[in-house]
Amino acid sequence: MFQRVFLIVACFCITFPAIAQNDTITTEKPKYAIYLELGGSGGFYSLNVERVFNGRFTLRGGYTYLSSGRGGFVELPKPIVPLSTSILFDFGNNTSFAEIGIGGTLIGMNGKVHVAMVPIIGIREQDMSKRGAMGRISFTPFFLPNEKELHLWGGVSVGYGF
């Protein structure tokens, strides 16, 4: 009798698909990141949005606005728009990456738009298997082709991947 009941229950259970808990908040891979960068491609600071493709390639756009007061020593640029693309190289744990990329920063100053070429070399901490915090330290020298000047620069970023 026990064997028949066990067999019927087993057959009944096998015919229905298993339903597991779906927790999209912790298991969905981040496709976007929003972060504040101090220094870096945006000059003194920038607010950035980044699109991550396949957990490896990134496209980024940002915005900075600096206001120079009258009587200042230096005419500061007004709007600054950093744009870049990078490749992330995994150190093997899917949370630590070397980042290498190239970008252009549009700088509005004195009614003209200047373009700075900005290479990006850095270290990034972000768990690409789930949503969460991200951080980055990068070396981002500016090259101004019109002025033929190179400015050594770097930045620190803190944000959230979602």
PDB file of C-alpha atoms in Angstrom:
ATOM      1  CA  MET A   1       0.000   0.000   0.000  1.00  0.00           C
ATOM      2  CA  PHE A   2       2.790   2.447   0.988  1.00  0.00           C
ATOM      3  CA  GLN A   3       4.623   1.742  -2.289  1.00  0.00           C
ATOM      4  CA  ARG A   4       1.510   2.558  -4.367  1.00  0.00           C
ATOM      5  CA  VAL A   5       0.882   5.824  -2.524  1.00  0.00           C
ATOM      6  CA  PHE A   6       4.563   6.758  -2.847  1.00  0.00           C
ATOM      7  CA  LEU A   7       4.503   5.937  -6.582  1.00  0.00           C
ATOM      8  CA  ILE A   8       1.347   8.016  -7.168  1.00  0.00           C
ATOM      9  CA  VAL A   9       2.730  10.992  -5.228  1.00  0.00           C
ATOM     10  CA  ALA A  10       6.084  10.723  -7.035  1.00  0.00           C
ATOM     11  CA  CYS A  11       4.395  10.616 -10.461  1.00  0.00           C
ATOM     12  CA  PHE A  12       2.198  13.543  -9.476  1.00  0.00           C
ATOM     13  CA  CYS A  13       5.223  15.627  -8.392  1.00  0.00           C
ATOM     14  CA  ILE A  14       7.276  14.785 -11.475  1.00  0.00           C
ATOM     15  CA  THR A  15       4.554  15.967 -13.863  1.00  0.00           C
ATOM     16  CA  PHE A  16       4.493  19.508 -12.424  1.00  0.00           C
ATOM     17  CA  PRO A  17       7.381  21.908 -13.099  1.00  0.00           C
ATOM     18  CA  ALA A  18       9.420  23.069 -10.155  1.00  0.00           C
ATOM     19  CA  ILE A  19       8.848  26.693  -9.222  1.00  0.00           C
ATOM     20  CA  ALA A  20      11.704  28.480  -7.508  1.00  0.00           C
ATOM     21  CA  GLN A  21      11.674  31.850  -5.819  1.00  0.00           C
ATOM     22  CA  ASN A  22      12.392  34.641  -8.273  1.00  0.00           C
ATOM     23  CA  ASP A  23      14.494  37.353  -6.611  1.00  0.00           C
ATOM     24  CA  THR A  24      15.238  39.848  -9.396  1.00  0.00           C
ATOM     25  CA  ILE A  25      16.631  42.500  -7.068  1.00  0.00           C
ATOM     26  CA  THR A  26      19.743  40.499  -6.178  1.00  0.00           C
ATOM     27  CA  THR A  27      20.183  38.302  -9.253  1.00  0.00           C
ATOM     28  CA  GLU A  28      19.682  40.674 -12.174  1.00  0.00           C
ATOM     29  CA  LYS A  29      22.948  41.752 -13.765  1.00  0.00           C
ATOM     30  CA  PRO A  30      23.491  45.523 -13.756  1.00  0.00           C
ATOM     31  CA  LYS A  31      23.098  47.147 -17.156  1.00  0.00           C
ATOM     32  CA  TYR A  32      23.508  50.736 -16.011  1.00  0.00           C
ATOM     33  CA  ALA A  33      25.582  52.605 -13.466  1.00  0.00           C
ATOM     34  CA  ILE A  34      25.083  56.103 -12.154  1.00  0.00           C
ATOM     35  CA  TYR A  35      27.959  57.689 -10.277  1.00  0.00           C
ATOM     36  CA  LEU A  36      29.631  60.836  -9.050  1.00  0.00           C
ATOM     37  CA  GLU A  37      33.204  61.281 -10.194  1.00  0.00           C
ATOM     38  CA  LEU A  38      35.571  63.615  -8.381  1.00  0.00           C
ATOM     39  CA  GLY A  39      38.321  64.646 -10.755  1.00  0.00           C
ATOM     40  CA  GLY A  40      38.467  62.349 -13.761  1.00  0.00           C
ATOM     41  CA  SER A  41      37.172  63.042 -17.268  1.00  0.00           C
ATOM     42  CA  GLY A  42      34.734  65.737 -16.121  1.00  0.00           C
ATOM     43  CA  GLY A  43      37.320  68.050 -14.626  1.00  0.00           C
ATOM     44  CA  PHE A  44      36.664  68.810 -10.964  1.00  0.00           C
ATOM     45  CA  TYR A  45      33.505  66.673 -10.671  1.00  0.00           C
ATOM     46  CA  SER A  46      30.829  65.127 -12.897  1.00  0.00           C
ATOM     47  CA  LEU A  47      27.574  63.214 -12.618  1.00  0.00           C
ATOM     48  CA  ASN A  48      27.648  60.245 -15.016  1.00  0.00           C
ATOM     49  CA  VAL A  49      25.407  57.551 -16.448  1.00  0.00           C
ATOM     50  CA  GLU A  50      27.024  54.457 -17.921  1.00  0.00           C
ATOM     51  CA  ARG A  51      25.609  51.595 -19.994  1.00  0.00           C
ATOM     52  CA  VAL A  52      27.293  48.216 -19.476  1.00  0.00           C
ATOM     53  CA  PHE A  53      27.174  45.670 -22.329  1.00  0.00           C
ATOM     54  CA  ASN A  54      27.880  41.975 -21.609  1.00  0.00           C
ATOM     55  CA  GLY A  55      29.446  42.923 -18.277  1.00  0.00           C
ATOM     56  CA  ARG A  56      32.538  44.025 -20.184  1.00  0.00           C
ATOM     57  CA  PHE A  57      32.013  47.031 -22.501  1.00  0.00           C
ATOM     58  CA  THR A  58      30.836  50.440 -21.296  1.00  0.00           C
ATOM     59  CA  LEU A  59      29.515  53.650 -22.851  1.00  0.00           C
ATOM     60  CA  ARG A  60      29.390  56.683 -20.612  1.00  0.00           C
ATOM     61  CA  GLY A  61      28.032  60.213 -20.675  1.00  0.00           C
ATOM     62  CA  GLY A  62      28.235  62.840 -17.981  1.00  0.00           C
ATOM     63  CA  TYR A  63      27.723  66.481 -17.152  1.00  0.00           C
ATOM     64  CA  THR A  64      29.519  69.142 -15.124  1.00  0.00           C
ATOM     65  CA  TYR A  65      28.760  72.813 -14.672  1.00  0.00           C
ATOM     66  CA  LEU A  66      31.316  75.167 -13.182  1.00  0.00           C
ATOM     67  CA  SER A  67      30.572  78.794 -12.521  1.00  0.00           C
ATOM     68  CA  SER A  68      33.356  81.328 -12.329  1.00  0.00           C
ATOM     69  CA  GLY A  69      32.641  84.375 -10.255  1.00  0.00           C
ATOM     70  CA  ARG A  70      33.548  87.842 -11.414  1.00  0.00           C
ATOM     71  CA  GLY A  71      36.990  88.949 -10.339  1.00  0.00           C
ATOM     72  CA  GLY A  72      38.365  85.408 -10.145  1.00  0.00           C
ATOM     73  CA  PHE A  73      41.931  84.625 -11.067  1.00  0.00           C
ATOM     74  CA  VAL A  74      41.018  82.035 -13.697  1.00  0.00           C
ATOM     75  CA  GLU A  75      38.144  81.886 -16.171  1.00  0.00           C
ATOM     76  CA  LEU A  76      36.581  78.501 -15.430  1.00  0.00           C
ATOM     77  CA  PRO A  77      34.788  76.608 -18.164  1.00  0.00           C
ATOM     78  CA  LYS A  78      30.993  76.558 -17.864  1.00  0.00           C
ATOM     79  CA  PRO A  79      29.510  73.248 -19.121  1.00  0.00           C
ATOM     80  CA  ILE A  80      31.682  70.138 -19.423  1.00  0.00           C
ATOM     81  CA  VAL A  81      30.412  66.924 -21.025  1.00  0.00           C
ATOM     82  CA  PRO A  82      32.602  63.806 -20.637  1.00  0.00           C
ATOM     83  CA  LEU A  83      31.890  60.985 -23.128  1.00  0.00           C
ATOM     84  CA  SER A  84      33.819  57.710 -23.163  1.00  0.00           C
ATOM     85  CA  THR A  85      33.925  54.024 -23.895  1.00  0.00           C
ATOM     86  CA  SER A  86      35.876  51.403 -21.946  1.00  0.00           C
ATOM     87  CA  ILE A  87      36.668  47.714 -21.805  1.00  0.00           C
ATOM     88  CA  LEU A  88      36.668  45.947 -18.437  1.00  0.00           C
ATOM     89  CA  PHE A  89      39.186  43.155 -17.841  1.00  0.00           C
ATOM     90  CA  ASP A  90      38.089  40.797 -15.060  1.00  0.00           C
ATOM     91  CA  PHE A  91      40.679  39.820 -12.437  1.00  0.00           C
ATOM     92  CA  GLY A  92      38.869  36.473 -12.109  1.00  0.00           C
ATOM     93  CA  ASN A  93      36.279  37.116  -9.410  1.00  0.00           C
ATOM     94  CA  ASN A  94      33.696  39.114 -11.431  1.00  0.00           C
ATOM     95  CA  THR A  95      33.973  42.036  -8.976  1.00  0.00           C
ATOM     96  CA  SER A  96      37.427  43.564  -9.602  1.00  0.00           C
ATOM     97  CA  PHE A  97      38.311  44.916 -13.035  1.00  0.00           C
ATOM     98  CA  ALA A  98      41.053  46.742 -14.844  1.00  0.00           C
ATOM     99  CA  GLU A  99      39.464  49.432 -17.000  1.00  0.00           C
ATOM    100  CA  ILE A 100      41.010  50.768 -20.196  1.00  0.00           C
ATOM    101  CA  GLY A 101      39.228  53.232 -22.420  1.00  0.00           C
ATOM    102  CA  ILE A 102      39.209  56.422 -24.433  1.00  0.00           C
ATOM    103  CA  GLY A 103      36.979  59.429 -24.307  1.00  0.00           C
ATOM    104  CA  GLY A 104      36.407  62.941 -25.402  1.00  0.00           C
ATOM    105  CA  THR A 105      35.441  65.763 -23.079  1.00  0.00           C
ATOM    106  CA  LEU A 106      33.534  68.695 -24.531  1.00  0.00           C
ATOM    107  CA  ILE A 107      34.452  71.911 -22.716  1.00  0.00           C
ATOM    108  CA  GLY A 108      32.442  75.089 -23.209  1.00  0.00           C
ATOM    109  CA  MET A 109      34.543  78.176 -22.549  1.00  0.00           C
ATOM    110  CA  ASN A 110      34.378  81.778 -23.807  1.00  0.00           C
ATOM    111  CA  GLY A 111      31.571  80.938 -26.244  1.00  0.00           C
ATOM    112  CA  LYS A 112      33.557  78.136 -27.901  1.00  0.00           C
ATOM    113  CA  VAL A 113      33.542  74.364 -27.522  1.00  0.00           C
ATOM    114  CA  HIS A 114      36.937  72.773 -26.932  1.00  0.00           C
ATOM    115  CA  VAL A 115      37.514  69.026 -27.167  1.00  0.00           C
ATOM    116  CA  ALA A 116      39.970  67.216 -24.908  1.00  0.00           C
ATOM    117  CA  MET A 117      41.041  63.646 -25.660  1.00  0.00           C
ATOM    118  CA  VAL A 118      41.036  61.582 -22.469  1.00  0.00           C
ATOM    119  CA  PRO A 119      42.551  58.092 -22.135  1.00  0.00           C
ATOM    120  CA  ILE A 120      41.256  56.101 -19.143  1.00  0.00           C
ATOM    121  CA  ILE A 121      43.305  53.605 -17.133  1.00  0.00           C
ATOM    122  CA  GLY A 122      41.894  52.441 -13.837  1.00  0.00           C
ATOM    123  CA  ILE A 123      40.737  49.880 -11.311  1.00  0.00           C
ATOM    124  CA  ARG A 124      37.024  49.266 -10.800  1.00  0.00           C
ATOM    125  CA  GLU A 125      35.145  47.403  -8.052  1.00  0.00           C
ATOM    126  CA  GLN A 126      31.616  46.356  -9.022  1.00  0.00           C
ATOM    127  CA  ASP A 127      29.855  43.015  -8.681  1.00  0.00           C
ATOM    128  CA  MET A 128      28.675  42.350 -12.252  1.00  0.00           C
ATOM    129  CA  SER A 129      26.446  39.474 -11.128  1.00  0.00           C
ATOM    130  CA  LYS A 130      24.018  41.671  -9.158  1.00  0.00           C
ATOM    131  CA  ARG A 131      22.946  45.233  -8.488  1.00  0.00           C
ATOM    132  CA  GLY A 132      24.912  47.245  -5.995  1.00  0.00           C
ATOM    133  CA  ALA A 133      27.626  49.763  -5.203  1.00  0.00           C
ATOM    134  CA  MET A 134      30.499  50.515  -7.542  1.00  0.00           C
ATOM    135  CA  GLY A 135      33.766  52.356  -7.069  1.00  0.00           C
ATOM    136  CA  ARG A 136      36.614  53.299  -9.349  1.00  0.00           C
ATOM    137  CA  ILE A 137      40.019  54.967  -9.241  1.00  0.00           C
ATOM    138  CA  SER A 138      41.360  56.093 -12.607  1.00  0.00           C
ATOM    139  CA  PHE A 139      44.214  57.905 -14.292  1.00  0.00           C
ATOM    140  CA  THR A 140      42.703  60.277 -16.880  1.00  0.00           C
ATOM    141  CA  PRO A 141      45.228  62.643 -18.468  1.00  0.00           C
ATOM    142  CA  PHE A 142      43.741  65.387 -20.671  1.00  0.00           C
ATOM    143  CA  PHE A 143      45.232  66.117 -24.078  1.00  0.00           C
ATOM    144  CA  LEU A 144      44.115  69.379 -25.665  1.00  0.00           C
ATOM    145  CA  PRO A 145      44.978  69.041 -29.391  1.00  0.00           C
ATOM    146  CA  ASN A 146      44.478  72.732 -30.269  1.00  0.00           C
ATOM    147  CA  GLU A 147      46.791  73.917 -27.502  1.00  0.00           C
ATOM    148  CA  LYS A 148      49.086  70.874 -27.793  1.00  0.00           C
ATOM    149  CA  GLU A 149      49.010  70.491 -24.004  1.00  0.00           C
ATOM    150  CA  LEU A 150      48.945  67.373 -21.834  1.00  0.00           C
ATOM    151  CA  HIS A 151      47.557  67.637 -18.298  1.00  0.00           C
ATOM    152  CA  LEU A 152      48.083  64.701 -15.937  1.00  0.00           C
ATOM    153  CA  TRP A 153      44.859  64.055 -14.053  1.00  0.00           C
ATOM    154  CA  GLY A 154      42.955  61.344 -12.225  1.00  0.00           C
ATOM    155  CA  GLY A 155      39.676  60.682 -10.504  1.00  0.00           C
ATOM    156  CA  VAL A 156      37.669  58.725  -7.975  1.00  0.00           C
ATOM    157  CA  SER A 157      34.126  57.510  -8.695  1.00  0.00           C
ATOM    158  CA  VAL A 158      31.412  56.251  -6.357  1.00  0.00           C
ATOM    159  CA  GLY A 159      27.994  55.078  -7.521  1.00  0.00           C
ATOM    160  CA  TYR A 160      25.407  52.351  -7.991  1.00  0.00           C
ATOM    161  CA  GLY A 161      24.927  49.687 -10.676  1.00  0.00           C
ATOM    162  CA  PHE A 162      21.358  48.714 -11.545  1.00  0.00           C
TER     163      PHE A 162
END
